[in-house]
Coordinates of C-alpha atoms and ligand atoms in Angstrom, one line a residue:
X1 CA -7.5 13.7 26.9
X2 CA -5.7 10.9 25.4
X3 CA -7.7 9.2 22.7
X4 CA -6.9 5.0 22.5
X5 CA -5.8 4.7 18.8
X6 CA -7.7 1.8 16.9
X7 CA -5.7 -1.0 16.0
X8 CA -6.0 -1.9 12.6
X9 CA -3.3 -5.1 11.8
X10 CA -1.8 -6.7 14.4
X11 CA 0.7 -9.7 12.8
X12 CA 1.0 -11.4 15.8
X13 CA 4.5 -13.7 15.6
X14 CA 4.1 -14.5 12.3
X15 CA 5.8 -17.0 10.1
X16 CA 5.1 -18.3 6.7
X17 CA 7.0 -21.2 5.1
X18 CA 6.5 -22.2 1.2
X19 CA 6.3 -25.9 0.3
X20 CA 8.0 -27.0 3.7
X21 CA 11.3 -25.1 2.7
X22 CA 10.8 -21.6 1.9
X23 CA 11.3 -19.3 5.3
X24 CA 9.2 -16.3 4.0
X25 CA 8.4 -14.5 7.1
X26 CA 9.6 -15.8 10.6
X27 CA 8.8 -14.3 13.7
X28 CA 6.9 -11.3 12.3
X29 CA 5.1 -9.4 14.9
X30 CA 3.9 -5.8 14.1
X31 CA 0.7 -3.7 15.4
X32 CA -0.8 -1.0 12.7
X33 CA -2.9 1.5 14.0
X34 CA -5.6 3.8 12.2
X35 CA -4.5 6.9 9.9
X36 CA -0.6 5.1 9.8
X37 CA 0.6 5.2 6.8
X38 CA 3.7 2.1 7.1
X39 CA 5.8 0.9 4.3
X40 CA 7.8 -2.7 4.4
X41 CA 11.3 -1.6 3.0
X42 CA 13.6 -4.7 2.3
X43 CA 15.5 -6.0 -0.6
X44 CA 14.3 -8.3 -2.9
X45 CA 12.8 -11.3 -1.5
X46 CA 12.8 -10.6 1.8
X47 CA 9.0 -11.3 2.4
X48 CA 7.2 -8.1 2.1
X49 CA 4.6 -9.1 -0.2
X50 CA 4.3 -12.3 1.6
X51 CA 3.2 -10.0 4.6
X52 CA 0.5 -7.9 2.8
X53 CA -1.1 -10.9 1.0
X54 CA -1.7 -12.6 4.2
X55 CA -2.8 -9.4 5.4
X56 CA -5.3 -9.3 2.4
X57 CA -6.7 -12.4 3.5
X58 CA -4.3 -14.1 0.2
X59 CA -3.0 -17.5 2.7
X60 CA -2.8 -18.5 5.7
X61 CA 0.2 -18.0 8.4
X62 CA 2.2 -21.2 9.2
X63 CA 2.6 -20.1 12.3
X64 CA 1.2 -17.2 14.2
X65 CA -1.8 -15.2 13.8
X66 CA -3.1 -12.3 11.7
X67 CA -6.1 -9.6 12.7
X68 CA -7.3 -7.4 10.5
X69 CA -10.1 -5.1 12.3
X70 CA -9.7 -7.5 15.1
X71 CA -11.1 -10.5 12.5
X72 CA -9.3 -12.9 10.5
X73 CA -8.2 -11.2 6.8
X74 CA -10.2 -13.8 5.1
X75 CA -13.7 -12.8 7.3
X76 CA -13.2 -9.3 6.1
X77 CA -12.3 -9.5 2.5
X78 CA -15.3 -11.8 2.6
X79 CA -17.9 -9.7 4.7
X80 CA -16.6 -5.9 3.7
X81 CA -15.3 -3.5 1.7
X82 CA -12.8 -2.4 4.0
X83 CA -9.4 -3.6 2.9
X84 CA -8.6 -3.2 -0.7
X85 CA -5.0 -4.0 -2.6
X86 CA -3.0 -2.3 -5.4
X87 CA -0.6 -4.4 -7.0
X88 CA 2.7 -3.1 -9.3
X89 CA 0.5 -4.5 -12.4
X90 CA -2.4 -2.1 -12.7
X91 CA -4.1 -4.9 -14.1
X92 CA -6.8 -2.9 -16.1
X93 CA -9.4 -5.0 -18.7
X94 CA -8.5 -4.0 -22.4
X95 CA -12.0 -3.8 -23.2
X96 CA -13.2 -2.1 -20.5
X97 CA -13.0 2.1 -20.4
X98 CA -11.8 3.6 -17.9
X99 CA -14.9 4.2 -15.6
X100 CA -16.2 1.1 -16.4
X101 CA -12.7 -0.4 -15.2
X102 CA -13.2 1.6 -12.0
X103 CA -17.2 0.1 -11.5
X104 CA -16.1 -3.4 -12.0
X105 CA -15.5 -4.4 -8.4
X106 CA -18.4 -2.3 -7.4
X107 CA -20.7 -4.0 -10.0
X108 CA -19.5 -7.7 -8.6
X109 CA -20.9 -6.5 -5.0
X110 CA -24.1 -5.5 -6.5
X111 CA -26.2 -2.5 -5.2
X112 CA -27.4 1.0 -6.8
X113 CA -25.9 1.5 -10.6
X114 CA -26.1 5.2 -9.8
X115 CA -24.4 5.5 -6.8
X116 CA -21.9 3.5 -8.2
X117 CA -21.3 5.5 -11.3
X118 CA -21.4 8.6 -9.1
X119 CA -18.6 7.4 -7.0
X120 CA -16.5 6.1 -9.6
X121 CA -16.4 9.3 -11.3
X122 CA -15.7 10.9 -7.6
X123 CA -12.4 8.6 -7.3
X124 CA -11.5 9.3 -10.8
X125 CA -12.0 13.3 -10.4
X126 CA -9.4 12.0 -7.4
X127 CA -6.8 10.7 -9.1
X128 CA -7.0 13.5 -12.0
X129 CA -8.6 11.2 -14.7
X130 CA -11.9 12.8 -15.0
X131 CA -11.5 13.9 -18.1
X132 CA -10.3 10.2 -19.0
X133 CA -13.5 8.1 -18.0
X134 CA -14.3 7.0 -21.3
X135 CA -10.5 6.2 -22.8
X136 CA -9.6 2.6 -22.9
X137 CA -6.6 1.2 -21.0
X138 CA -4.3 0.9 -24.3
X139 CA -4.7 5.3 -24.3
X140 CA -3.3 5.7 -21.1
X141 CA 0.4 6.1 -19.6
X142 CA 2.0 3.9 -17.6
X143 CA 1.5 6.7 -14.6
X144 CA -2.2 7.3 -15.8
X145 CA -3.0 3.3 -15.7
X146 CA -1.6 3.4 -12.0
X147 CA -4.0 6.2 -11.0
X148 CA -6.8 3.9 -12.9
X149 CA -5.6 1.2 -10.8
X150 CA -5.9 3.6 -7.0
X151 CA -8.9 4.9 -8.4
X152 CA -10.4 1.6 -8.4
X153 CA -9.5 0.5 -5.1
X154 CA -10.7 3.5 -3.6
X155 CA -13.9 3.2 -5.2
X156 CA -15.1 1.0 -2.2
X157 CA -14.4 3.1 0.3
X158 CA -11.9 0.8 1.9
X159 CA -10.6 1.7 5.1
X160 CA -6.8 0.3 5.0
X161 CA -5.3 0.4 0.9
X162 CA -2.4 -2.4 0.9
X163 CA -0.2 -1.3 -1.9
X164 CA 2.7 -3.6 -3.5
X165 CA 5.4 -1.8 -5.4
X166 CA 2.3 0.4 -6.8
X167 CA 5.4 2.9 -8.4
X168 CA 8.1 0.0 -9.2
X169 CA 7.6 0.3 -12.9
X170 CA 7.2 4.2 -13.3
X171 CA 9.4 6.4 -14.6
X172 CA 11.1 8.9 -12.1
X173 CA 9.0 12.5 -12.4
X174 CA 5.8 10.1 -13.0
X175 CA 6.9 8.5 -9.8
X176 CA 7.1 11.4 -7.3
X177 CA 4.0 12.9 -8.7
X178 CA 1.8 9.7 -8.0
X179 CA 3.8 9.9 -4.1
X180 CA 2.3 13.4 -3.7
X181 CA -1.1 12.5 -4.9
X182 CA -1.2 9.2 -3.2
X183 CA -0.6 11.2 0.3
X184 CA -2.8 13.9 -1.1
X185 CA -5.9 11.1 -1.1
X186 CA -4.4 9.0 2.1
X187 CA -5.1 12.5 4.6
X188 CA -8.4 12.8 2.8
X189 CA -9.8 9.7 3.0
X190 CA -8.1 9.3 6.5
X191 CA -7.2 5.5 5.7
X192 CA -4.5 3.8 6.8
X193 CA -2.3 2.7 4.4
X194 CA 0.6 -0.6 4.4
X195 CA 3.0 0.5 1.3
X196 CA 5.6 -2.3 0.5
X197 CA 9.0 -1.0 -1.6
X198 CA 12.2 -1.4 -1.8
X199 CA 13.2 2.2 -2.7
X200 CA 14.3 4.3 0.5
X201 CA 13.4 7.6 -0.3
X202 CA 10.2 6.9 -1.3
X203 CA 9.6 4.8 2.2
X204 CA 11.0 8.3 3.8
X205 CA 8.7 10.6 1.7
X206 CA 5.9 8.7 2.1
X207 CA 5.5 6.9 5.4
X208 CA 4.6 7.9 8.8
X209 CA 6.6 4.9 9.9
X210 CA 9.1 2.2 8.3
X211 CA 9.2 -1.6 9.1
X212 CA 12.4 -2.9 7.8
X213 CA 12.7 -5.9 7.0
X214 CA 15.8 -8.4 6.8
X215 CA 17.3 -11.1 4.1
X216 CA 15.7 -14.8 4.2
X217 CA 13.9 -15.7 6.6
X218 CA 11.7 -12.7 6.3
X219 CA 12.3 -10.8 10.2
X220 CA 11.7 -7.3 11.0
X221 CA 14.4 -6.1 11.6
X222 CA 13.9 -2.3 13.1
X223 CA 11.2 0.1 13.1
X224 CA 11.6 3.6 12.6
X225 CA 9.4 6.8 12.9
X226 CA 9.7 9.1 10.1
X227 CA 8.9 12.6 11.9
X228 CA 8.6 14.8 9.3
X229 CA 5.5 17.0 8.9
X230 CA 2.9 16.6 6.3
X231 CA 1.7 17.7 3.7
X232 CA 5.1 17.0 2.3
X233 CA 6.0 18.5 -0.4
X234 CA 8.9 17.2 -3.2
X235 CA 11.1 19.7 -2.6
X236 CA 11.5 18.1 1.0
X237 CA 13.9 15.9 -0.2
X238 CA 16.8 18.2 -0.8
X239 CA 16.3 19.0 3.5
X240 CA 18.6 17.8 5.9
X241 CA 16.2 16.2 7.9
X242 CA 14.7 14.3 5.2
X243 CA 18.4 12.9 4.3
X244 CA 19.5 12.4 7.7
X245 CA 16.2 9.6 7.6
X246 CA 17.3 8.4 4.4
X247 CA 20.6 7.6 5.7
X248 CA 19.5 6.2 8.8
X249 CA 17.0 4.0 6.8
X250 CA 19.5 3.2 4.3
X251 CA 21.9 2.1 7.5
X252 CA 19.5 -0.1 8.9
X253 CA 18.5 -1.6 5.8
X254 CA 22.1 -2.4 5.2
X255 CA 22.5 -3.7 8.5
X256 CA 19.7 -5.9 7.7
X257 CA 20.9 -7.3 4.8
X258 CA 24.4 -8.6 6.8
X259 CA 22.2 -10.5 8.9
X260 CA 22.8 -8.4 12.3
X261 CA 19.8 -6.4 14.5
Ligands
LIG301 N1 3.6 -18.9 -3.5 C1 4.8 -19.1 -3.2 N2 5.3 -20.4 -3.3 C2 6.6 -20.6 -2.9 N3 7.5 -19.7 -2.5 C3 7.1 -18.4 -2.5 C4 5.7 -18.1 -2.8 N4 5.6 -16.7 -2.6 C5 6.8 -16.3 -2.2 N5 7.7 -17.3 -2.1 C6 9.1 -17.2 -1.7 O1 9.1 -16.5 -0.4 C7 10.1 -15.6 -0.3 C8 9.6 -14.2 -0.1 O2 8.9 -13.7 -1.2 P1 8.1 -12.4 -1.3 O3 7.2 -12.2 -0.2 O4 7.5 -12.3 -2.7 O5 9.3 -11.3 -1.2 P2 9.4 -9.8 -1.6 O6 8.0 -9.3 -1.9 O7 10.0 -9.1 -0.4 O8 10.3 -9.7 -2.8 C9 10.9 -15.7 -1.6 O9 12.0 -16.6 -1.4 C10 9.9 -16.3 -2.6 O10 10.5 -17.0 -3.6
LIG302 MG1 7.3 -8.5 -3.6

């Protein structure tokens, strides 16, 4: 029996155009479905966050039409806690600890103080901070901040995670270990996940698919099924078949970049 996937995001000929000038996305059409995990790869300024904040319900399409669950982004943000974001910054309050970081978005929707606390220390125990709950932000690691950051958006249960350059500002080692932990979480909390980066091999490693995406105007430009088995593990990268999907990605991202399909 074949089971119908769910659609999850469906960017239906999109474009988005910044004070009446600025060809951000053009043309973008792209369907999502449940458990993907899909990462926008494109250089610099090519519109990837563009795409996830409109996904996030974060503006409106010039042109085109976004559906997130089969609503419009800004009907769910409003109504659920199914789509939550993760941004490069990990954007933690100072004077909050690190639980109490975690509880803040949970505290603004109101409900049980207790079943809060008990999943915020659940998401924590997740991202390896448990024994880090009551440390302030200016005690952690860059890495460590970034897991603060997951742990939080996980905390709502969300059922798609859009994540912007979550890794950009990490060193190397702390890089791949978040990649591992971040797949680690996505198979067990079965969401589906829309990673944006500009970095191939972590699009390869990570993804179940790769939208790239071309130069100004934003297009996309080719997709490409990443068919490697998961759990993935790091050593994965030194395998040919991991670096024969580097290089393709690397190709088409290049091709991208000259303007050609
Ligand atoms: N709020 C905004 N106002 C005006 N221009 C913007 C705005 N946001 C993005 N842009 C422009 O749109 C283009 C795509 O930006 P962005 O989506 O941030 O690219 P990326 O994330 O791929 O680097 C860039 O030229 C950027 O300067
Ligand atoms: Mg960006």
């Amino acid at each position: 029996m074949v089971t119908a996937q769910r659609e999850v995001v469906a960017f239906q000929h999109v474009s988005k155009i910044f004070d009446q000038k600025t060809v951000a996305l053009k043309d973008f059409h792209l369907s999502i479905n449940e458990g993907e995990f899909v990462s926008f790869l494109g250089p610099s300024g090519c519109g990837k966050s563009t795409a996830l904040r409109l996904a996030a319900g974060l503006g409106e399409a010039s042109q085109g039409e976004i559906k997130v669950f089969d609503k419009s982004p800004q009907d769910v943000i409003k109504a659920t806690n199914d789509v939550a974001f993760v941004f490069q910054d990990a954007n933690l309050l100072p004077w909050r600890t690190v639980i109490d970081n975690v509880l803040l978005p949970l505290e603004l929707r109101g409900g049980n103080k207790k079943a809060h606390k008990e999943e915020a220390k659940r998401v924590l125990e997740m991202v390896g901070l448990k024994d880090h709950m009551k440390s302030y932000p200016r005690q952690l690691s860059g890495g460590m901040k970034m897991r603060v950051s997951i742990a939080r958006a996980l905390a709502a249960k969300p059922k798609m995670l859009l994540m912007d350059e979550p890794f950009a500002a990490l060193d190397e080692i702390t890089r791949q270990t978040l990649q591992m932990e971040l797949l680690d979480i996505w198979r067990q909390e079965k969401m589906t996940i829309l990673f944006v980066t500009h970095n191939v091999f972590e699009a390869v490693f990570l993804s179940t698919r790769i939208a790239v995406m071309s130069a100004r105007p934003g297009r996309l430009s080719s997709l490409l099924d990443v068919d490697l088995a998961y759990p993935r593990q790091l050593s994965i990268r030194t395998e040919k078949k991991f670096t024969d999907y580097v290089e393709i990605a690397s190709a088409k991202l290049e091709n991208s970049s000259e303007g050609k399909e």
